[in-house]
Coordinates of C-alpha atoms in Angstrom, one line a residue:
X348 CA -112.6 71.3 -99.7
X349 CA -111.7 74.9 -97.4
X350 CA -107.9 75.0 -96.5
X351 CA -106.2 77.7 -94.3
X352 CA -104.2 79.7 -97.6
X353 CA -101.1 79.0 -95.4
X354 CA -100.1 76.1 -92.8
X355 CA -97.6 76.9 -89.8
X356 CA -94.7 74.4 -88.9
X357 CA -91.5 74.7 -86.4
X358 CA -88.6 75.7 -88.5
X359 CA -86.8 72.7 -87.7
X360 CA -89.0 70.3 -89.1
X361 CA -88.8 71.3 -92.5
X362 CA -85.8 70.1 -94.2
X363 CA -82.7 71.2 -93.6
X364 CA -81.3 73.4 -96.4
X365 CA -78.1 76.0 -96.4
X366 CA -81.5 79.1 -97.0
X367 CA -82.3 78.5 -93.2
X368 CA -84.3 80.7 -91.6
X369 CA -82.1 83.0 -88.8
X370 CA -83.4 82.0 -85.7
X371 CA -84.8 85.0 -83.5
X372 CA -83.6 87.3 -81.4
X373 CA -85.1 86.1 -77.9
X374 CA -82.3 87.5 -75.4
X375 CA -85.2 90.9 -75.2
X376 CA -87.7 88.1 -73.6
X377 CA -85.9 84.8 -72.8
X378 CA -88.9 83.5 -70.5
X379 CA -92.1 84.2 -72.8
X380 CA -93.2 81.6 -74.7
X381 CA -91.3 81.2 -77.5
X382 CA -92.7 79.6 -81.0
X383 CA -90.4 79.0 -83.8
X384 CA -92.3 79.2 -87.0
X385 CA -92.2 79.4 -90.6
X386 CA -94.4 80.3 -93.5
X387 CA -94.8 77.1 -95.7
X388 CA -97.8 77.3 -98.1
X389 CA -100.2 74.8 -98.1
X390 CA -99.1 71.2 -100.7
X391 CA -101.6 71.5 -104.1
X392 CA -101.7 68.6 -107.0
X393 CA -102.2 70.0 -110.0
X394 CA -105.6 70.5 -110.7
X395 CA -105.0 73.3 -107.7
X396 CA -107.3 71.0 -105.2
X397 CA -105.6 71.6 -101.2
X398 CA -105.4 68.6 -99.6
X399 CA -105.8 68.7 -95.8
X400 CA -108.2 66.7 -93.4
X401 CA -111.3 69.0 -92.5
X402 CA -110.2 68.1 -88.6
X403 CA -106.6 70.0 -88.8
X404 CA -107.4 73.4 -88.9
X405 CA -104.6 76.1 -87.9
X406 CA -104.9 75.9 -84.2
X407 CA -104.8 72.5 -83.8
X408 CA -101.3 72.1 -85.0
X409 CA -100.6 75.5 -83.7
X410 CA -100.9 74.2 -80.3
X411 CA -98.7 71.9 -80.9
X412 CA -95.8 74.3 -81.9
X413 CA -95.3 76.0 -79.2
X414 CA -93.0 74.8 -76.0
X415 CA -91.6 77.2 -73.2
X416 CA -87.6 78.1 -72.7
X417 CA -85.8 79.3 -69.9
X418 CA -83.4 82.0 -72.0
X419 CA -81.9 82.6 -75.5
X420 CA -79.3 79.7 -75.3
X421 CA -81.5 77.0 -74.3
X422 CA -83.4 77.7 -77.4
X423 CA -80.4 77.6 -79.2
X424 CA -79.3 74.1 -77.3
X425 CA -82.5 72.8 -78.4
X426 CA -81.5 72.4 -81.7
X427 CA -77.3 72.0 -81.3
X428 CA -77.6 69.4 -78.3
X429 CA -81.2 67.5 -79.6
X430 CA -79.8 66.8 -82.7
X431 CA -80.2 68.4 -86.5
X432 CA -79.5 64.7 -88.0
X433 CA -77.8 64.4 -91.7
X434 CA -80.7 64.0 -93.9
X435 CA -78.4 63.5 -97.0
X436 CA -75.5 61.0 -96.4
X437 CA -72.9 60.4 -99.0
X438 CA -73.1 56.8 -98.3
X439 CA -77.0 55.8 -98.2
X440 CA -76.9 52.3 -96.8
X441 CA -73.5 51.8 -95.9
X442 CA -73.4 51.1 -92.2
X443 CA -70.2 52.7 -90.9
X444 CA -68.5 50.9 -88.0
X445 CA -67.0 53.0 -85.2
X446 CA -64.0 51.8 -82.7
X447 CA -66.7 51.7 -80.2
X448 CA -69.0 49.2 -82.0
X449 CA -67.9 45.7 -81.3
X450 CA -68.7 43.5 -84.0
X451 CA -68.6 39.6 -83.9
X452 CA -67.9 39.5 -79.3
X453 CA -69.4 36.4 -78.3
X454 CA -68.7 35.7 -75.0
X455 CA -71.3 35.0 -73.1
X456 CA -70.4 35.4 -69.6
X457 CA -70.0 39.4 -71.0
X458 CA -73.1 39.6 -72.7
X459 CA -75.3 42.8 -71.6
X460 CA -79.2 42.7 -70.7
X461 CA -81.2 44.7 -72.9
X462 CA -85.1 45.0 -71.3
X463 CA -86.7 46.4 -74.1
X464 CA -90.4 47.2 -72.3
X465 CA -93.4 46.9 -75.3
X466 CA -97.4 46.6 -75.6
X467 CA -98.9 45.4 -78.5
X468 CA -101.3 48.3 -79.0
X469 CA -100.8 48.9 -83.3
X470 CA -97.7 47.5 -84.5
X471 CA -95.7 51.0 -84.4
X472 CA -94.3 49.4 -80.8
X473 CA -93.1 46.3 -81.6
X474 CA -91.7 47.4 -85.2
X475 CA -89.8 49.7 -83.1
X476 CA -88.4 47.1 -80.0
X477 CA -87.5 44.8 -83.1
X478 CA -85.8 47.4 -85.0
X479 CA -83.6 48.5 -82.0
X480 CA -83.4 44.6 -81.3
X481 CA -81.7 44.8 -84.6
X482 CA -79.7 47.4 -84.4
X483 CA -77.5 46.0 -81.7
X484 CA -77.4 42.2 -83.9
X485 CA -75.3 44.5 -86.2
X486 CA -73.8 47.0 -85.0
X487 CA -72.5 44.6 -81.9
X488 CA -73.7 41.0 -82.8
X489 CA -74.7 38.7 -79.7
X490 CA -72.5 40.9 -77.5
X491 CA -76.2 42.8 -76.1
X492 CA -78.6 39.9 -75.8
X493 CA -82.1 41.9 -76.1
X494 CA -85.1 40.7 -74.7
X495 CA -88.2 42.3 -76.1
X496 CA -91.3 41.8 -73.6
X497 CA -95.0 42.6 -73.2
X498 CA -95.5 43.0 -69.7
X499 CA -99.1 44.0 -69.4
X500 CA -100.3 40.8 -71.2
X501 CA -97.0 38.5 -69.3
X502 CA -97.0 39.8 -65.7
X503 CA -100.6 41.2 -65.3
X504 CA -103.7 39.7 -64.1
X505 CA -106.8 39.8 -65.5
X506 CA -108.3 42.5 -66.9
X507 CA -105.2 44.9 -67.4
X508 CA -103.3 41.9 -69.6
X509 CA -106.1 42.5 -71.6
X510 CA -105.3 46.1 -72.3
X511 CA -103.8 45.9 -75.3
X512 CA -106.4 43.8 -77.0
X513 CA -109.1 47.1 -75.6
X514 CA -106.9 49.4 -77.9
X515 CA -107.7 47.9 -82.0
X516 CA -111.6 49.0 -80.2
X517 CA -111.0 52.2 -79.2
X518 CA -109.0 53.0 -82.8
X519 CA -112.2 51.9 -84.8
X520 CA -114.1 54.4 -82.4
X521 CA -112.2 57.8 -82.9
X522 CA -114.4 60.1 -80.4
X523 CA -113.9 57.0 -77.9
X524 CA -110.1 57.0 -78.7
X525 CA -109.7 60.9 -78.7
X526 CA -111.9 61.0 -75.1
X527 CA -109.9 58.3 -73.4
X528 CA -106.1 60.5 -74.9
X529 CA -107.5 64.0 -73.6
X530 CA -109.0 62.6 -70.6
X531 CA -105.5 60.7 -69.7
X532 CA -103.0 63.7 -70.3
X533 CA -103.9 65.4 -67.1
X534 CA -101.1 64.4 -64.7
X535 CA -103.4 64.1 -61.5
X536 CA -105.0 62.0 -63.1
X537 CA -102.9 59.2 -64.8
X538 CA -100.1 59.4 -61.5
X539 CA -102.9 58.0 -59.5
X540 CA -104.6 55.8 -62.3
X541 CA -100.4 54.4 -62.7
X542 CA -100.7 54.1 -58.8
X543 CA -103.1 51.6 -58.2
X544 CA -101.3 49.9 -61.8
X545 CA -98.5 50.1 -59.6
X546 CA -100.5 48.0 -56.3
X547 CA -102.0 45.3 -59.0
X548 CA -99.0 44.8 -60.8
X549 CA -96.1 45.7 -59.1
X550 CA -95.4 42.4 -57.3
X551 CA -95.0 40.8 -61.2
X552 CA -93.5 43.2 -62.5
X553 CA -90.6 43.4 -60.1
X554 CA -90.2 39.4 -60.3
X555 CA -89.8 39.8 -64.3
X556 CA -86.9 42.4 -63.6
X557 CA -85.3 39.8 -61.0
X558 CA -85.4 37.2 -63.5
X559 CA -84.1 39.1 -66.1
X560 CA -81.2 41.4 -64.2
X561 CA -81.4 44.0 -67.5
X562 CA -78.1 45.9 -67.6
X563 CA -80.5 48.5 -69.6
X564 CA -84.1 48.9 -69.4
X565 CA -85.7 50.4 -73.0
X566 CA -89.0 51.2 -73.3
X567 CA -90.9 51.9 -76.6
X568 CA -94.6 52.5 -75.0
X569 CA -96.0 55.5 -73.2
X570 CA -97.7 52.9 -70.7
X571 CA -94.1 51.5 -70.0
X572 CA -93.0 55.1 -68.2
X573 CA -94.5 55.1 -64.5
X574 CA -95.4 51.4 -63.9
X575 CA -92.3 50.2 -64.1
X576 CA -90.0 53.1 -62.7
X577 CA -92.3 53.3 -59.3
X578 CA -91.8 49.2 -58.8
X579 CA -87.8 50.2 -59.6
X580 CA -88.3 53.5 -56.8
X581 CA -89.3 50.6 -54.6
X582 CA -87.1 47.7 -55.4
X583 CA -84.1 50.5 -54.1
X584 CA -84.5 49.0 -50.4
X585 CA -83.1 45.6 -52.1
X586 CA -79.4 46.4 -51.3
X587 CA -78.5 42.5 -52.9
X588 CA -80.8 43.5 -56.2
X589 CA -78.8 46.5 -58.7
X590 CA -82.0 46.5 -61.2
X591 CA -83.5 49.2 -59.4
X592 CA -79.9 51.2 -60.4
X593 CA -80.1 49.9 -64.4
X594 CA -80.5 52.9 -66.3
X595 CA -83.7 53.6 -67.3
X596 CA -84.5 55.1 -71.2
X597 CA -87.5 56.0 -73.2
X598 CA -87.4 56.2 -77.5
X599 CA -90.5 57.7 -78.4
X600 CA -92.0 55.9 -81.6
X601 CA -94.5 59.5 -82.4
X602 CA -93.3 62.2 -84.7
X603 CA -95.4 65.1 -84.0
X604 CA -97.9 65.2 -80.6
X605 CA -97.3 62.7 -77.8
X606 CA -98.9 61.7 -75.0
X607 CA -98.3 62.9 -72.3
X608 CA -97.1 59.8 -71.0
X609 CA -93.9 59.2 -72.9
X610 CA -92.2 61.6 -70.6
X611 CA -91.4 60.9 -67.2
X612 CA -88.6 63.4 -65.4
X613 CA -86.6 59.8 -64.0
X614 CA -85.7 58.5 -66.8
X615 CA -82.3 59.1 -67.6
X616 CA -82.4 59.1 -71.5
X617 CA -85.2 60.4 -73.8
X618 CA -84.8 60.0 -77.5
X619 CA -87.2 61.6 -79.3
X620 CA -87.2 62.1 -84.0
X621 CA -88.1 65.1 -83.8
X622 CA -87.4 68.7 -82.3
X623 CA -91.6 68.9 -82.0
X624 CA -91.3 66.6 -79.4
X625 CA -89.0 68.2 -78.1
X626 CA -90.1 70.8 -77.3
X627 CA -93.4 68.9 -75.9
X628 CA -90.4 66.5 -73.3
X629 CA -89.3 70.0 -72.0
X630 CA -92.3 71.1 -71.4
X631 CA -93.4 67.6 -69.8
X632 CA -90.2 68.7 -67.1
X633 CA -87.5 67.2 -69.3
X634 CA -84.0 68.4 -69.5
X635 CA -81.7 69.5 -72.3
X636 CA -79.8 66.9 -71.2
X637 CA -81.9 63.6 -71.1
X638 CA -82.8 64.6 -74.1
X639 CA -81.7 62.8 -78.0
X640 CA -83.0 63.6 -81.8
X641 CA -82.0 61.1 -84.1
X642 CA -85.5 60.4 -85.3
X643 CA -87.8 56.9 -85.5
X644 CA -86.3 53.4 -84.7
X645 CA -86.5 52.2 -88.7
X646 CA -85.7 48.4 -89.2
X647 CA -82.1 48.3 -90.9
X648 CA -83.3 46.5 -93.6
X649 CA -84.1 50.3 -94.8
X650 CA -80.1 51.8 -94.8
X651 CA -78.7 48.4 -96.0
X652 CA -77.2 48.7 -99.3
X653 CA -80.1 48.6 -102.2
X654 CA -79.8 46.5 -105.5
X655 CA -81.1 48.1 -108.5
X656 CA -84.5 48.7 -109.1
X657 CA -85.1 46.9 -112.0
X658 CA -83.5 44.2 -109.9
X659 CA -85.6 44.2 -107.1
X660 CA -88.6 44.7 -109.1
X661 CA -87.6 41.4 -111.1
X662 CA -86.9 39.7 -108.2
X663 CA -90.8 40.6 -106.7
X664 CA -92.6 39.9 -110.1
X665 CA -93.0 43.4 -110.8
X666 CA -92.8 46.2 -114.2
X667 CA -90.1 48.3 -113.6
X668 CA -90.9 50.7 -116.3
X669 CA -94.2 51.0 -114.9
X670 CA -95.4 53.9 -112.7
X671 CA -96.0 52.0 -109.3
X672 CA -98.9 53.4 -106.5
X673 CA -98.5 51.4 -103.2
X674 CA -101.2 50.3 -101.2
X675 CA -100.6 50.1 -97.5
X676 CA -103.2 48.6 -95.1
X677 CA -100.9 48.4 -92.0
X678 CA -100.1 45.0 -90.0
X679 CA -103.6 44.5 -89.7
X680 CA -105.2 45.4 -93.3
X681 CA -107.0 47.8 -92.1
X682 CA -108.6 51.1 -93.6
X683 CA -110.8 51.5 -97.4
X684 CA -108.5 49.3 -99.2
X685 CA -110.9 47.6 -101.6
X686 CA -112.7 50.9 -102.1
X687 CA -109.7 53.1 -103.2
X688 CA -108.1 49.8 -105.4
X689 CA -111.3 49.8 -107.1
X690 CA -110.9 53.6 -107.7
X691 CA -107.1 53.5 -108.7
X692 CA -108.1 51.1 -111.4
X693 CA -110.7 52.8 -112.6
X694 CA -108.6 56.3 -112.7
X695 CA -105.6 55.0 -113.6
X696 CA -104.3 53.7 -117.5
X697 CA -103.6 50.0 -118.0
X698 CA -99.8 51.1 -118.2
X699 CA -99.8 51.7 -114.7
X700 CA -99.4 49.0 -111.9
X701 CA -100.7 48.8 -108.5
X702 CA -99.1 46.5 -105.6
X703 CA -101.9 46.2 -102.7
X704 CA -100.5 45.3 -99.3
X705 CA -102.8 44.0 -97.3
X706 CA -101.1 42.4 -93.7
X707 CA -102.8 39.7 -92.2
X708 CA -106.6 40.5 -92.9
X709 CA -105.9 37.3 -95.5
X710 CA -109.6 37.3 -96.2
X711 CA -108.6 40.1 -98.3
X712 CA -105.2 39.5 -99.7
X713 CA -107.8 36.5 -101.5
X714 CA -110.6 38.3 -102.3
X715 CA -108.6 40.8 -104.2
X716 CA -106.4 38.4 -105.6
X717 CA -109.0 36.3 -107.4
X718 CA -110.3 39.2 -109.1
X719 CA -109.8 40.8 -112.3
X720 CA -108.2 44.0 -113.0
X721 CA -108.2 46.7 -115.9
X722 CA -104.3 46.6 -114.7
X723 CA -100.8 45.2 -113.5
X724 CA -102.3 45.0 -109.6
X725 CA -100.5 42.8 -107.1
X726 CA -101.6 41.9 -103.8
X727 CA -99.4 40.2 -100.9
X728 CA -100.6 40.1 -97.1
X729 CA -98.0 40.5 -94.2
X730 CA -94.3 41.2 -95.7
X731 CA -91.2 41.3 -94.3
X732 CA -89.3 43.1 -97.2
X733 CA -91.1 46.3 -97.3
X734 CA -87.8 47.8 -98.0
X735 CA -87.8 46.5 -101.3
X736 CA -91.4 47.3 -102.1
X737 CA -91.0 50.4 -101.3
X738 CA -88.1 51.0 -103.6
X739 CA -89.8 49.0 -106.6
X740 CA -92.7 52.0 -106.7
X741 CA -93.1 55.8 -107.1
X742 CA -95.2 56.6 -104.5
X743 CA -97.2 55.0 -101.7
X744 CA -100.6 55.6 -100.1
X745 CA -100.9 54.9 -96.3
X746 CA -102.6 56.1 -92.9
X747 CA -100.4 58.4 -90.7
X748 CA -98.5 56.3 -89.2
X749 CA -95.1 57.3 -88.7
X750 CA -93.1 54.5 -88.9
X751 CA -94.8 53.9 -92.6
X752 CA -94.3 58.1 -92.9
X753 CA -90.2 57.1 -91.4
X754 CA -90.0 54.7 -94.2
X755 CA -91.0 56.4 -97.0
X756 CA -88.9 59.2 -96.2
X757 CA -86.0 57.0 -96.4
X758 CA -86.8 55.1 -99.9
X759 CA -87.6 58.7 -100.7
X760 CA -91.6 58.0 -102.3
X761 CA -94.0 60.7 -102.1
X762 CA -97.0 59.7 -99.7
X763 CA -100.2 60.0 -100.3
X764 CA -102.0 59.8 -95.8
X765 CA -105.8 58.2 -96.5
X766 CA -106.6 59.0 -92.6
X767 CA -105.1 59.2 -89.0
X768 CA -105.8 58.3 -85.2
X769 CA -107.1 60.6 -83.6
X770 CA -104.9 63.0 -81.5
X771 CA -101.3 61.4 -81.8
X772 CA -101.1 61.0 -86.0
X773 CA -102.8 64.8 -86.5
X774 CA -99.5 66.5 -86.4
X775 CA -98.2 63.6 -89.0
X776 CA -100.7 64.6 -91.5
X777 CA -99.1 68.3 -91.1
X778 CA -95.9 67.2 -91.2
X779 CA -96.3 65.5 -94.4
X780 CA -98.2 68.5 -96.0
X781 CA -95.5 71.1 -94.7
X782 CA -93.1 69.2 -96.2
X783 CA -94.4 69.1 -99.4
X784 CA -93.7 65.2 -99.4
X785 CA -97.4 64.2 -100.0
X786 CA -100.5 64.5 -99.9
X787 CA -104.2 63.8 -98.1
X788 CA -107.6 62.7 -98.8
X789 CA -110.0 60.0 -97.4
X790 CA -111.7 60.4 -100.4
X791 CA -111.1 56.9 -102.8
X792 CA -112.2 58.5 -106.2
X793 CA -110.2 61.5 -105.1
X794 CA -107.3 59.6 -103.6
X795 CA -107.7 58.5 -107.4
X796 CA -107.3 61.2 -108.9
X797 CA -104.5 62.4 -107.3
X798 CA -102.7 59.3 -108.3
X799 CA -103.7 60.5 -112.0
X800 CA -102.2 63.8 -111.7
X801 CA -99.1 62.3 -109.8
X802 CA -97.8 60.0 -113.3
X803 CA -99.5 62.6 -115.7
X804 CA -96.4 64.2 -118.2
X805 CA -93.3 64.5 -117.4
X806 CA -94.1 63.9 -113.7
X807 CA -92.1 66.5 -112.0
X808 CA -94.3 67.0 -109.0
X809 CA -93.2 63.3 -108.3
X810 CA -90.2 64.1 -108.4
X811 CA -89.6 67.1 -106.3
X812 CA -91.6 65.5 -103.7
X813 CA -89.5 62.7 -103.4
X814 CA -86.0 64.3 -103.4
X815 CA -88.1 66.3 -100.8
X816 CA -88.8 63.3 -99.3
X817 CA -84.7 62.0 -99.6
X818 CA -84.3 64.9 -97.2
X819 CA -86.1 64.3 -94.6
X820 CA -85.4 60.8 -94.2
X821 CA -83.5 59.4 -91.4
X822 CA -81.6 55.8 -92.8
X823 CA -79.0 56.5 -89.8
X824 CA -81.6 56.5 -86.1
X825 CA -81.6 53.1 -85.5
X826 CA -77.6 52.8 -85.4
X827 CA -77.8 56.1 -83.5
X828 CA -80.1 55.6 -80.8
X829 CA -78.1 51.9 -80.1
X830 CA -74.9 53.7 -80.2
X831 CA -75.8 55.8 -77.7
X832 CA -78.1 52.8 -75.6
X833 CA -75.0 51.5 -75.5
X834 CA -72.8 53.2 -74.1
X835 CA -75.6 53.6 -71.2
X836 CA -75.6 50.3 -70.4
X837 CA -74.0 50.0 -67.1

């Protein structure tokens, strides 16, 4: 497969190292578009193949790697103030308590109410909302009351109440999803749409805010900024109600390419996962003071003290000595799971091991469980202990979902990507490849060959990718976000 000989990536997306390149001299042209880029060889397997999706040419990724900054100082602040993260925590797995972490406060009269707005378009947004809720509970006990709500489903009339369901139809038709994504990005168009939506759902959304009376509103979905903020703006006339003055925050759950509707200039705080997303937010009109960069909110289980791998494998019924690959189909068990499993079974040796996570696809899980395999295969449906399964395996195969990528990086597991949702997940493939933590292929046989290469010999390539992945992981991201959110609650 033809691939460009190099890939461009933002310097801030590379794993931090003492040898970080110096900043370019910006003082001579402070108002021109500035591109912070680094040369990174494309990822190759032992066989010399370069694995990169054909749709991800240099132009696509270069386009989202451009940002406009007003001066040298603002460019430097984008990195210094938006957050560098701490990729090498000495106490990995430990959640240190700070003086402001009010663990155990339980007075019901003093409880702060946090309204978390999401929509069930894929599993990622609900998972992020749940991660934030769990983070609040770990740090503050029941001092905060977290209400995760899908206003489009619960507080909208037909047909808007079915909007989340339309997502699954669109993503199964990539050309239709790409067209929808691109056509709804221009501000003039989506503002007109949101104004119309507000006229339809405004009263119902306002009633939801009045009923819950939140001290803080957190959005984890791109369709949960504009309409709620328009409703709250109209509610300011009601002096007796304080929700219109409640802090409104956004937690962006994409790693690289974000839809324009993620960013609204009236939010009090916007939490982003990478510097690349921070650059897009600034292009959309947000200021540095509105941005905070910690990483993606991931379930606290990925930051809890981990058991020894042998103990985890015994608990899960897995051979700890066997090289193990885990095939993940997401919450809905989508993708070429069966074909990929068959290819892996034909290519890998009997000493290897395969874990298949089918999610809610019960029929597929039953079908794969009933088959006879030439190697040890463990088939599971939807699991709540994904952190244990990731720690038990040596590498994972998954689509380019931001949450799974972030979880794998925290666990230090190399990633073989087998697909992506157009637009918002395309940049995630480059993120994995350019940082040398995985590979990409959509062909089951080629995927099996890649894994076999990783497991061959001394497995040095797999070990090196694992080290780089661990450096990129942000295990403290959820708690850092939650701490800032707790300070904003009025």
